[in-house]
Each structure stands twice: as structure tokens, then as C-alpha cells.
Amino acid sequence: MSRLTEWALKNRAAVILMVVLTLGLGTLSYFILPKELLPAANNPMITVIVIGQGTDAQTINEDVTKPIEKSIGSVKGKKHVFATSADGYASIDIYLDETVNMKEAKLEVEEAINRLQLPESYSPPIVSQLNIDMIPLWQIGLSFPNGIEREGTEKIENEVLPRFQGITGIADVTVYGSQQTHVTIKLDNEKMTTHQIPIQALMGILQGENLAVAVGEEIIDEKKTNIKVIGQVKGVGELEQLEISPGVQLKDIATINISDSSSTFFTRVDGEEAVALLLYKESSTNAVSIGKNVIETIEQLNKEYNPSIQVSMLISFSDFIVQSVDSMMKSVLLGALFATVILLLFLRHFRMTFITVVSIPLSLGLALFLLSISGVTLNLLTIGAVAVAVGRLVDDSIVVIENIFRKAQNGDVSKGVIIEATKEVSTAITSSTLTTVAVFLPMGLVKSMQELLLPFALTISYALLSSLLVALIVVPLMSSKLLRKGKFPVYKKPLRYVRVLDWCLRRKWIPLSLSIIIFIGSIVMFAVMPKGAEESADNDVAITVQYADEVPFDKVKKEVLELETYIGQHASVEKVILFLGSNPEDAQFSTVNSQNTAQFHIVMKDRAKTDQFIKDVEKKDESYHDAEIDITTVSFTNFSDSTITLDVVGKDPEKLIQASNQVIENVEKIKGVEQVTSNQQELKSVYGIVVEQEKANAEEVARQIQLLLNPFPIGDIQVDGKDTMVVLDSSIHPKSEADLKEILVAVNQEMVPLSSIAKLEKSTNPTSVLRKDGNEYVRISVEVDSKNLSEIANEISLETKGLVLPKGVELEAGGAADVQADQFMELFQLMAVSIGLVYLIMVLTFKTLRAPLVILFTLPLAIIGAILGLLITGMPIDIGAMIGALLLIGIVVTNAIVLLDRVRKNEETMPIREAILEAGATRFRPIIMTALATIFAMIPLLMGKEEMGNLLVSKGLAVVVIGGLSVATILTLVVIPVVYELFYFKKAKKQRLEEKTTISS
């Protein structure tokens, strides 16, 4: 590596040009790099959704779920299949191996399902596969103060939508929550009975009036010509005048009007009817620059359409990205400032401090350029990686400049002295940098977070390797020019430290025993410490209001609107977005909601007290007895999830319910458990109509009742020049069992009550049926204190382990605790591989097995500090803390490498103990300086606000690194020399005896 230094000193002009280019390219890369929320990451899951309005869960389970499960049985890479059959829909989640090509897997699933023949009453299956790229970065609200009319809907489609589609970089714009206009034919059953018109006959007449049927092909005018029969109803007036039977028009037996779908779902913004536009950006474009164009378009549209249509930004992730990037960049700049102050305090020399600090912008500039050519975007994790690495960027330069300073005490700052000083430490800093980089090489092992960790790892690796080049090339060159004039502060040896080290070397058992005791204590503390999920700190709040399916929609609507009014009047709230009901458009996002579900997205004002707002809303929970209200801060990662799931799996539904009740009863008593729910707790009445086969055909009766109880689409007519769906509504809505029995059905061309041909059997069934890999199961969801996730999970495991469950029933744990355990296990494996790589690099550096083994003793010392830091701050062990522990492996060994590299070189001319004492005295200051620079550069992360979705770069990470590095540095300066001499005990003892013999003679 010394050749790089010699080349730099001989080619000053080339190095200066390289520096200018690096800064220029780095600055340019910062502005042209696509700015994203998070790195692109695939979700290894495919979802299939089928809608069946009015169908109960058990029927959907038999008609839809089981056939789909069977059809996808041979899909490659399939790990698990979770299916939910609920009232009105089926949702099947197919979990795949992370290595599978998701596009190919989706095509395979689509092909398998297309071969199925589902009953006509169900919607075509919707297959979706979501990833981070598919999150709409902008959600725009179009509010209609006077209500949404057909004219307004047409304006959105024809005028507003194209304006946003025309923005450069926008890949797609979809309308969410728009009301579908349709013509409703509401029948008068008394008049139908009077005129003896069965509903089946009416439907046949209506469908026959509005059709286009190809009837053949003939040679006309010597050319082949197709012949079609076309019947088309034009307008509501023509529909009303249709003759149903001699002398009877449709208007005589029905009321016809134009309506929308607000009876099943609607969208509101700040209390006004609205629709939302979802904007998706192209993968290679900059979200921030597109966001500016989106805002400009909103302003233009408001000038044109206000007050009939009000356009507003509901959610803008480009704004969030800007805020997050700015916040993280502030942490980077503050970290650099703190590191600079530390260097200035120690070096007491402005020019030396300047030379050292130059490594930060140069390293970052080169790292940004490398990111741009690697195709990595500027996102929360890459900026977070820079914030984590900024203190470490000056380490190599500190060691070089400090060694030059020590060598040049007599005022000689010649090229020879600079080359010699740099060469003396080049092996140590190269080895220490490579060990830190090596920690991130096996990131691919963490499959569950691979796509998130790799950009993080690349950023740190590029920055550290760049800092090494700066230390070997730029620092020596700048030293040769800037340090020639002026006086250096006097170099003082740390005599007190040397005396302490000498005392410890003479009494090895004392520092070693204390270290072992403290280490064992820290391991015990780790075992009992809570391992939780740190909650997201973002201001936005999500509220889900869930009513039982049996609650009438009118009541749900009334109470939800009351809650909307209360939330909108709260002093902390800026905007209230409400989605109520079952929107068919949800299926494209792999979700489907019950009609009795309301979802609020609350945009809070700046500096609003979110915690107080949540408490205020929770107090209102008591006013809504039929509703279950769930309030969370908005998060787009699963790291803050705190739900533990217990799946009771088996084949006998009765045994499943019995076992689930046992589990719930025992889990509810555990401290820290906040709420326990089960999909079997929500029950709904089901009437089975058992048709007497000798009196009527069951299939014909089923078709008639389905038509009578559900609005049924029968075709399209022209309304204002547009095709509009026509829906037939029988207006039969039985309020009691007696009403149900009196429904009239046609049997042998005669209208008879249902009770005369069938018996009614009432039962109470769950509103959903869950299946796991082909077996039915009951899912018990346990909401727990997120900061004690692992501890409560262990208690739940112990409590349920001793339960005697019915034969054929098994209990399987999952959810947040299971995901966290898998992630922790993968990270532990990664740490083991990283330690192996670090050891290999040190063996190659020192060309021996024993010295690197001594250096590895810094790792248990770091664990002591990390656990102590978490205990003092009261923070749980979360994913961020584990990433911090991984980072520590690379950081803490660097000090030991710098120290022992000096010891090994001293041994060529000195006895071991003398070599250790001299190396300790020489390397004490650079070790303290590098450690403090890294620690103080982490303080902004510790004190700042955590950004949503950036929990890898969390306060937990900062606490672990600061605590671990602080303790490891102090103990490294004492314990590592002691262990080193112990490893070479025979040689050291022989040298001391020879020394005594020489003195005595």
C-alpha cells in the first residue's frame, strides 16, 4: 500500500485532479441519484381474491377456496398456503421461497387458476403480487362539496386523470373509490303478484331486449358477411316503456332510477365525498422532482375547477423522502462536525484537523459516485448507512496523520518521513478497513431482509474503502504541503496509561477475572432483556373501525360519520381521509375488506401531540359498543408489528373451537397481553333452506332466491350517450324468519311460499373459515406490549405448552415473535460468518493464527458495552440493535489491529512486554481519537427522530454501537495486551528470565 503513497507524492497534479473530479462527481451523483422511500424489494407472496357478494363463508370455502388450493398444488417454490373464506369473499395467500422469480410464479398461478370453472355467481379471480415499487408515492384527493355527480366523474376520467398521466416519470394513475353509476330497477312485489309475472320471466324479457347475437354468415353482394341480431334499449325512458306482458309496461311494476354504489362503500376527505388518485412512478426516476410537478399540477387544477372540485394532496411520500433525507443528512453533517471537534481537541492543530476531516467529503463523494454506477438509489437506508459510517470515515486518516505528527516532532516533514510514517500504519489500517467491510459481505444470508440490507451494506463498504484510499493518497500529499510550516504541539506519552497497563500485565488474573465476570453477567442480562419492536415515530395515524357482519350497514355508516366529525374537530388533526365499506378495487392491492369496515388515515399537524390524540380517540371507544377500534401510527415495515399469532390446526371444526377457547382462556391471564381475538369469535346466523325434492328442484329454487335477495346485473343501456349497467332489485329484504318463509317462488308455473316446499334450519357459524396448507385452523391474535415482545412470547409458549388439546389438533405459533425470531437467527448466522471472515483477513495480515485470535477477544468486550447501553437507555433488543451488533464486529477489532500491529513490529527489536508497553503508549491516542470520533458521530442518530420505515438505522443501533465501542475501547487498551502476553506466555517468561540474568551478571 505504500506504493500508492509514493505515487501520490510524485503525481501531485493527478491527485488534485482526482480530488476535484471526486467532489464534482459525488455532488452530481447526489442530485441525479433517484430518491426513493426504500430500496426495491419483492414480497415473496402471491394473493388470489375472489368476490362473492351475499355468499356465506362455508359456501365460499367449498365452492372457491378448496378448488383454488387444489389447482395451485404444483406451483414451484410454494412454501405455505394460507386461505381465508369469509362472508362475501375468499383470499388465498401463497407464500413462496425468496429465490423464486416472482413474475414467473405469478404467471404460473394465473395459468393454474384460469383452468378452473368457478360458479357464475363469483367474480373472476384477481391475482396480485405486491412489492415496495408498487406503493403509490402520491395519493391525491378529489373532493366534491356538492356531492359526486355523473358529470364530475366524467371530468375526472376525461380531464383530470390525463393531466397527471402526462407528468414525466409517472408510470400509472388509478382512480380509487369512484362511485359506479348504474340504473336500478326496483320491483314492486305486490304489482308483480297481481300481474302474475315471475321474476325469472321478467329477467328473461329484459335480457332479451338488450343484446347482440351473431346468428350466422352468408354470401351477400358476392362477399362473405356476418349477420347479427341487435336489440338495444336507449335511455331510462325507453326502459320504462318496455312491454312486459300485454298491457303492462315495466314502469307499472317497478321504479327505475339512476344511482351509485355508495350503499356498499364510499370515500370522504375532510367530511366531503371524494375519490382518490393513486400515482405510481417509473422505477428509474426521481421521486422528489416528480413530486414538485405533481404539486404544480394540483395548483393548476384547483384554479380551473374550484369550487366544484377541490384537489388536495392526501399523502406525499416525495415530501416524506425529502424530510427524511434532509433529517439524515443533518445527522451526517452533525456527526462530521462532532468528529471534527474531537480531532481538534486532541490534535490542537487546525491544519492537521483539516487534513483529517477532508476524508469525510471525499469518501462520501466517491461512495455516492459508486452508488450511482451500481444502480443503487438514494433512500432512507443508504442515507442512514452514511450517517452510521461518517464517524468511521476519519479513522484511517487519524491513524496516518497522528503517525506523521509523531514522526515529525523534530520539524522534519520531508517526503521520506511521510512515506515512512504512512507505510508504518498502512498494513494496520488496510486490515482494519477490510475487516469492517468483510462484516457486510455475507448479507445475502439474511433472506428475509436481503433486499433491504444489501444497499445498506454497499453504501458503508463503498464509503469505508474510499476512506482508506483517501488516507493512503490524499492525507500524505496534503501533509507534505500543509505541515511544512508552523510548529507542532508537543507529543506527550500517556504515562499514566502505561503505568496502569504495566500493573495489569504483572497481575493478569485481576483484569481477566473481572472481564470474565462482567461478560457472563452481560450474557445473563441479554437472556432476560426484553426483545421487542421499537414503535414507529411517524405522526400519521391509522384507525380501523370494525363492526360484526350482522350489524346493519346504515348503523355502521351513521356511527363512523360521527367518529369522523369528532376526529376532524380535534386540534391536532390536519386532514381526515375515510374509506368505508367493501371496495372491489381493493383486490388489486391483495386485500379485501368487510363491508362493515371503516379505515381512517389521519394526517397530523406539525409538532402535534400524537400520543394525546390517540388517547383521546381511545376514550371514544366506549361510545361504540358494537365496534372494535384499532389505532396505530402509520408504518410500512413489519419491524414494529407486535401481534403474536397462535394457529390451532386440525380437521374437526368442533375440536378446533374447543381447543381455541382453551388457548384464549390461558393466554388472556398473561401480563403484557393487551388483547386476544379469534376469527371464531365473530359469529353470524345462517339459515339453511332444505328443499323437499318431491315438491321442487333445489337448483331452480336456489337461483330464484339468489335473484330475489341480491341485486342482479342484467346488461347495459345508453344513458346520456354512455353505456350504463342495469341492476335488477327485487326489493325483497326479509326482516324475520317469518318473512323468509313467505318469500314467493315459482314452482310448476305457480307462485308458492317458500315454507310450502322447504324447511328452514337456523345455525350460528363463524363469519370466516381459515385454512393452512389444506387444513382448517383457528387463528388467535394476541396483541402485546411491543417492547417486551420476546418475553411475552416465551410466557405464552410456556403457558400453552402444557395444554392438553383434543386429539388431532395442533398449536402453531407465528406472527411478530416468530418473524423476529427468524430474523434474529439469520443475523446470528450472519455474525458467525462475519467473524470467520474477519479472522481470515487478520490471519492473512499477521501471518499467524494466535495474534488474530487475541484480537477476537474484543468482541465479548463489545457485547458488555452494548448490553449495558441498552439497559441504561431502557431500549429493547430490536432489529436495529442487532444490526448495530453486527456493525460492532467490524468496528471494535480495528483498535486491536492497530495496537497489535505495532506490538508485532516492536517484537522484531524488543521483548514482548516492552513491545506491548511501547505499542500501548504509541497507539493510545489514535485509538482514543478514532473511538471518540465514531461515538460522537453517532450521537445525532441517538438524539434525532427516527423516520418511519427506517428502523434498521435506529436509536437501538446507535445505543449498541456507542455502548459497545466505549467499553471495548477502554478494555481493549488493557485486556487485549494482557491476553496477548498470555498467549505467548512461555516466550515472554523466557525473555524476562534472560533479562534478569543479564542484569544480575
Coordinates of C-alpha atoms in Angstrom, one line a residue, residues 141-486:
G141 CA -58.0 13.6 -3.1
L142 CA -60.7 15.0 -5.4
S143 CA -63.4 16.4 -3.1
F144 CA -66.9 17.3 -4.3
P145 CA -68.5 19.8 -1.8
N146 CA -71.9 19.4 -3.6
G147 CA -71.7 15.6 -3.9
I148 CA -70.4 13.4 -6.7
E149 CA -72.5 13.5 -9.8
R150 CA -72.0 11.8 -13.2
E151 CA -70.7 15.0 -14.7
G152 CA -68.0 15.1 -12.0
T153 CA -67.0 11.5 -12.6
E154 CA -66.6 12.2 -16.3
K155 CA -64.4 15.2 -15.7
I156 CA -62.1 13.1 -13.6
E157 CA -61.8 10.5 -16.3
N158 CA -61.6 12.8 -19.3
E159 CA -59.8 15.9 -17.9
V160 CA -58.1 15.4 -14.5
L161 CA -56.7 11.9 -15.0
P162 CA -54.8 12.8 -18.3
R163 CA -53.2 15.8 -16.6
F164 CA -51.5 13.6 -14.0
Q165 CA -50.7 10.8 -16.6
G166 CA -48.9 13.4 -18.6
I167 CA -46.3 14.2 -15.9
T168 CA -42.9 12.9 -16.9
G169 CA -41.9 10.0 -14.7
I170 CA -45.4 8.9 -13.8
A171 CA -45.9 5.3 -14.7
D172 CA -49.6 4.9 -13.9
V173 CA -52.5 6.7 -12.4
T174 CA -55.5 4.8 -11.0
V175 CA -58.8 6.1 -9.6
Y176 CA -59.7 4.7 -6.2
G177 CA -63.1 4.9 -4.5
S178 CA -65.0 6.1 -7.5
Q179 CA -68.7 5.5 -7.5
Q180 CA -70.1 3.3 -10.3
T181 CA -73.2 4.8 -11.8
H182 CA -75.9 2.2 -12.6
V183 CA -79.6 2.0 -13.4
T184 CA -81.6 0.3 -10.7
I185 CA -84.9 -1.4 -11.5
K186 CA -86.7 -1.7 -8.1
L187 CA -89.6 -4.1 -8.3
D188 CA -93.0 -3.7 -6.6
N189 CA -93.7 -7.3 -5.5
E190 CA -97.5 -6.7 -4.9
K191 CA -97.9 -5.5 -8.5
M192 CA -95.7 -8.4 -9.7
T193 CA -98.1 -10.8 -8.0
T194 CA -101.2 -9.0 -9.3
H195 CA -100.0 -9.3 -12.9
Q196 CA -98.7 -12.9 -12.3
I197 CA -95.2 -12.0 -13.5
P198 CA -92.4 -14.2 -12.0
I199 CA -89.1 -12.5 -11.6
Q200 CA -87.4 -15.2 -13.8
A201 CA -89.7 -14.4 -16.7
L202 CA -89.1 -10.7 -16.2
M203 CA -85.3 -11.2 -16.3
G204 CA -85.6 -13.2 -19.5
I205 CA -87.6 -10.4 -21.1
L206 CA -85.2 -7.7 -20.0
Q207 CA -82.1 -9.6 -21.1
G208 CA -83.7 -10.4 -24.4
E209 CA -84.4 -6.7 -25.1
N210 CA -80.8 -5.7 -24.8
L211 CA -78.4 -8.0 -26.6
A212 CA -76.2 -8.5 -29.7
V213 CA -76.1 -12.1 -31.0
A214 CA -74.2 -13.4 -34.1
V215 CA -76.7 -15.7 -35.9
G216 CA -74.7 -16.7 -39.0
E217 CA -72.6 -16.0 -42.1
E218 CA -73.9 -15.6 -45.6
I219 CA -72.7 -14.5 -49.1
I220 CA -74.3 -11.1 -49.7
D221 CA -73.3 -9.0 -52.8
E222 CA -70.7 -11.7 -53.5
K223 CA -68.9 -11.2 -50.2
K224 CA -68.9 -13.1 -47.0
T225 CA -71.0 -11.2 -44.5
N226 CA -71.7 -11.8 -40.8
I227 CA -75.3 -11.4 -39.6
K228 CA -76.2 -10.2 -36.1
V229 CA -79.4 -9.6 -34.2
I230 CA -79.2 -6.5 -32.2
G231 CA -81.7 -5.3 -29.5
Q232 CA -80.7 -2.1 -27.7
V233 CA -82.6 -0.1 -25.1
K234 CA -81.7 3.6 -25.4
G235 CA -82.3 5.6 -22.2
V236 CA -84.3 5.2 -19.0
G237 CA -87.5 6.4 -20.7
E238 CA -87.4 3.6 -23.3
L239 CA -86.6 1.1 -20.5
E240 CA -89.7 2.3 -18.5
Q241 CA -91.9 1.8 -21.6
L242 CA -90.8 -1.8 -22.3
E243 CA -93.9 -4.1 -22.5
I244 CA -93.6 -6.9 -20.1
S245 CA -96.9 -8.6 -20.8
P246 CA -100.0 -7.4 -22.8
G247 CA -100.9 -4.0 -21.5
V248 CA -98.2 -4.0 -18.7
Q249 CA -95.1 -1.8 -19.0
L250 CA -92.1 -2.0 -16.8
K251 CA -92.9 1.2 -15.1
D252 CA -96.2 -0.3 -14.0
I253 CA -94.5 -2.9 -11.8
A254 CA -91.2 -1.2 -10.9
T255 CA -89.5 2.1 -10.1
I256 CA -86.5 2.9 -12.2
N257 CA -83.8 5.4 -11.1
I258 CA -80.1 6.2 -11.6
S259 CA -77.9 5.6 -8.5
D260 CA -74.4 4.9 -7.5
S261 CA -72.5 2.3 -5.3
S262 CA -72.5 4.5 -2.1
S263 CA -74.7 1.9 -0.4
T264 CA -71.7 -0.5 -0.2
F265 CA -68.7 1.8 0.0
F266 CA -67.6 5.4 -0.2
T267 CA -64.6 7.7 0.2
R268 CA -64.5 11.0 2.1
V269 CA -61.9 13.7 2.6
D270 CA -62.4 16.2 5.5
G271 CA -66.1 15.2 5.6
E272 CA -66.8 15.6 1.9
E273 CA -67.5 13.0 -0.8
A274 CA -64.3 12.3 -2.7
V275 CA -62.3 9.9 -4.8
A276 CA -58.6 9.3 -4.6
L277 CA -56.0 9.2 -7.4
L278 CA -53.1 6.9 -6.8
L279 CA -49.9 7.9 -8.6
Y280 CA -47.1 5.4 -9.3
K281 CA -43.7 6.5 -10.6
E282 CA -41.3 4.8 -13.0
S283 CA -38.6 2.8 -11.3
S284 CA -35.6 4.8 -12.6
T285 CA -37.0 8.3 -11.9
N286 CA -36.5 10.7 -9.1
A287 CA -39.5 10.8 -6.7
V288 CA -38.6 14.3 -5.4
S289 CA -38.6 16.1 -8.8
I290 CA -41.8 14.3 -9.9
G291 CA -43.4 15.4 -6.6
K292 CA -42.8 19.0 -7.4
N293 CA -44.5 18.6 -10.8
V294 CA -47.4 16.8 -9.1
I295 CA -47.9 19.8 -6.7
E296 CA -47.8 22.2 -9.6
T297 CA -50.5 20.2 -11.4
I298 CA -52.7 20.3 -8.2
E299 CA -52.4 24.1 -8.0
Q300 CA -53.4 24.5 -11.7
L301 CA -56.4 22.1 -11.4
N302 CA -57.6 24.0 -8.3
K303 CA -57.6 27.3 -10.3
E304 CA -59.6 25.7 -13.1
Y305 CA -62.1 23.6 -11.2
N306 CA -62.6 25.1 -7.7
P307 CA -65.1 25.1 -6.0
S308 CA -66.9 22.3 -7.9
I309 CA -63.9 20.0 -7.5
Q310 CA -61.2 20.6 -4.8
V311 CA -57.9 18.9 -5.4
S312 CA -55.6 18.2 -2.5
M313 CA -52.5 16.2 -1.6
L314 CA -53.6 13.4 0.8
I315 CA -50.3 11.6 1.2
S316 CA -47.0 12.5 -0.5
F317 CA -44.1 10.2 0.0
S318 CA -41.9 12.6 -2.0
D319 CA -42.3 15.1 0.8
F320 CA -41.6 12.4 3.3
I321 CA -38.5 11.3 1.4
V322 CA -37.2 15.0 1.3
Q323 CA -37.8 15.4 5.0
S324 CA -36.2 12.0 5.8
V325 CA -33.2 12.6 3.5
D326 CA -32.8 16.1 5.0
S327 CA -33.1 14.7 8.5
M328 CA -30.5 12.0 7.9
M329 CA -28.2 14.5 6.1
K330 CA -28.4 16.7 9.2
S331 CA -27.3 13.7 11.2
V332 CA -24.4 13.2 8.7
L333 CA -23.3 16.9 9.0
L334 CA -23.7 17.0 12.8
G335 CA -21.7 13.7 13.0
A336 CA -19.0 15.2 10.9
L337 CA -19.0 18.3 13.0
F338 CA -18.7 16.4 16.3
A339 CA -15.9 14.3 14.8
T340 CA -14.1 17.4 13.8
V341 CA -14.4 19.0 17.2
I342 CA -12.9 15.8 18.8
L343 CA -10.0 15.8 16.4
L344 CA -9.3 19.5 17.1
L345 CA -9.4 18.9 20.8
F346 CA -6.8 16.1 20.6
L347 CA -4.6 17.4 17.8
R348 CA -4.7 21.0 18.9
H349 CA -3.7 21.9 15.3
F350 CA -6.1 23.4 12.7
R351 CA -4.2 22.2 9.6
M352 CA -3.9 18.6 10.8
T353 CA -7.5 18.6 11.7
F354 CA -8.4 20.0 8.2
I355 CA -6.3 17.3 6.5
T356 CA -8.1 14.6 8.5
V357 CA -11.6 15.9 8.0
V358 CA -11.1 16.2 4.2
S359 CA -11.6 12.4 4.2
I360 CA -15.3 12.8 5.0
P361 CA -16.5 14.7 1.9
L362 CA -14.0 12.9 -0.4
S363 CA -15.1 9.5 0.9
L364 CA -18.8 10.4 0.6
G365 CA -18.3 11.8 -2.8
L366 CA -16.6 8.7 -4.1
A367 CA -19.2 6.5 -2.4
L368 CA -22.1 8.4 -4.0
F369 CA -20.5 8.0 -7.4
L370 CA -20.0 4.3 -6.9
L371 CA -23.7 4.0 -5.8
S372 CA -24.8 5.7 -9.0
I373 CA -22.9 3.4 -11.2
S374 CA -24.1 0.4 -9.2
G375 CA -27.8 1.3 -9.7
V376 CA -28.4 1.9 -6.0
T377 CA -30.9 4.6 -5.2
L378 CA -30.7 7.3 -2.5
N379 CA -33.2 6.1 0.0
L380 CA -33.7 6.0 3.8
L381 CA -31.3 3.1 4.2
T382 CA -28.5 4.3 2.1
I383 CA -28.5 7.8 3.7
G384 CA -28.8 6.0 7.1
A385 CA -25.7 4.0 6.2
V386 CA -23.8 7.2 5.5
A387 CA -24.9 8.5 8.9
V388 CA -23.7 5.3 10.6
A389 CA -20.4 5.3 8.7
V390 CA -19.5 9.0 8.9
G391 CA -17.5 8.7 12.2
R392 CA -15.6 5.7 10.9
L393 CA -14.6 7.6 7.7
V394 CA -11.9 9.6 9.6
D395 CA -10.4 6.6 11.4
D396 CA -7.8 5.7 8.8
S397 CA -6.8 9.3 8.3
I398 CA -6.5 9.8 12.0
V399 CA -4.0 6.9 12.3
V400 CA -2.0 8.2 9.4
I401 CA -1.9 11.9 10.4
E402 CA -1.2 11.0 14.0
N403 CA 1.8 8.8 13.0
I404 CA 3.1 11.6 10.7
F405 CA 2.7 14.1 13.6
R406 CA 4.6 11.8 16.0
K407 CA 7.4 11.1 13.4
A408 CA 7.8 14.8 12.6
Q409 CA 8.2 16.1 16.1
N410 CA 11.6 17.5 15.2
G411 CA 10.2 19.6 12.4
D412 CA 11.2 17.2 9.6
V413 CA 8.1 16.9 7.3
S414 CA 10.0 15.6 4.3
K415 CA 8.6 13.1 1.8
G416 CA 10.7 10.4 3.2
V417 CA 9.3 10.9 6.7
I418 CA 5.7 11.0 5.4
I419 CA 6.2 7.8 3.3
E420 CA 7.8 6.0 6.3
A421 CA 5.0 7.1 8.7
T422 CA 2.3 6.1 6.3
K423 CA 4.0 2.8 5.5
E424 CA 4.3 2.0 9.2
V425 CA 0.5 2.0 9.6
S426 CA -0.7 1.1 6.1
T427 CA -1.0 -2.6 6.9
A428 CA -2.9 -1.9 10.1
I429 CA -5.5 0.5 8.5
T430 CA -5.9 -1.7 5.4
S431 CA -6.6 -4.7 7.5
S432 CA -8.9 -2.9 9.9
T433 CA -10.9 -1.4 7.0
L434 CA -11.2 -4.7 5.2
T435 CA -12.4 -6.4 8.4
T436 CA -15.2 -3.9 8.7
V437 CA -16.2 -4.3 5.0
A438 CA -16.0 -8.1 5.4
V439 CA -18.7 -8.0 8.0
F440 CA -21.2 -7.0 5.2
L441 CA -20.1 -9.5 2.6
P442 CA -22.4 -12.3 3.7
M443 CA -25.5 -10.1 3.8
G444 CA -27.1 -12.5 1.3
L445 CA -27.6 -15.0 4.1
V446 CA -30.4 -12.8 5.7
K447 CA -33.0 -13.9 3.2
S448 CA -35.9 -12.1 5.0
M449 CA -34.1 -8.7 4.7
Q450 CA -31.7 -9.3 1.9
E451 CA -33.0 -6.6 -0.5
L452 CA -33.0 -4.1 2.3
L453 CA -29.6 -4.9 3.8
L454 CA -27.6 -5.1 0.6
P455 CA -27.9 -1.3 -0.4
F456 CA -27.2 -0.5 3.3
A457 CA -24.1 -2.8 3.2
L458 CA -22.9 -1.5 -0.2
T459 CA -23.1 2.1 1.0
I460 CA -21.0 1.5 4.1
S461 CA -18.5 -0.7 2.1
Y462 CA -18.0 2.0 -0.6
A463 CA -17.6 4.7 2.0
L464 CA -15.0 2.8 4.0
L465 CA -12.9 1.7 1.1
S466 CA -13.0 5.2 -0.2
S467 CA -11.8 6.5 3.2
L468 CA -8.9 4.0 3.0
L469 CA -7.8 5.4 -0.4
V470 CA -8.0 9.0 0.9
A471 CA -5.9 8.1 4.0
L472 CA -3.2 6.5 1.8
I473 CA -3.2 9.0 -1.1
V474 CA -4.7 12.4 -0.1
V475 CA -3.6 12.7 3.5
P476 CA 0.1 12.2 2.9
L477 CA 0.0 14.6 -0.1
M478 CA -1.8 17.3 1.9
S479 CA 0.6 16.7 4.9
S480 CA 3.6 17.3 2.6
K481 CA 2.3 20.7 1.7
L482 CA 0.4 22.0 4.7
L483 CA 2.6 20.8 7.5
R484 CA 5.9 22.1 6.3
K485 CA 5.5 25.5 8.1
G486 CA 4.5 26.2 11.7

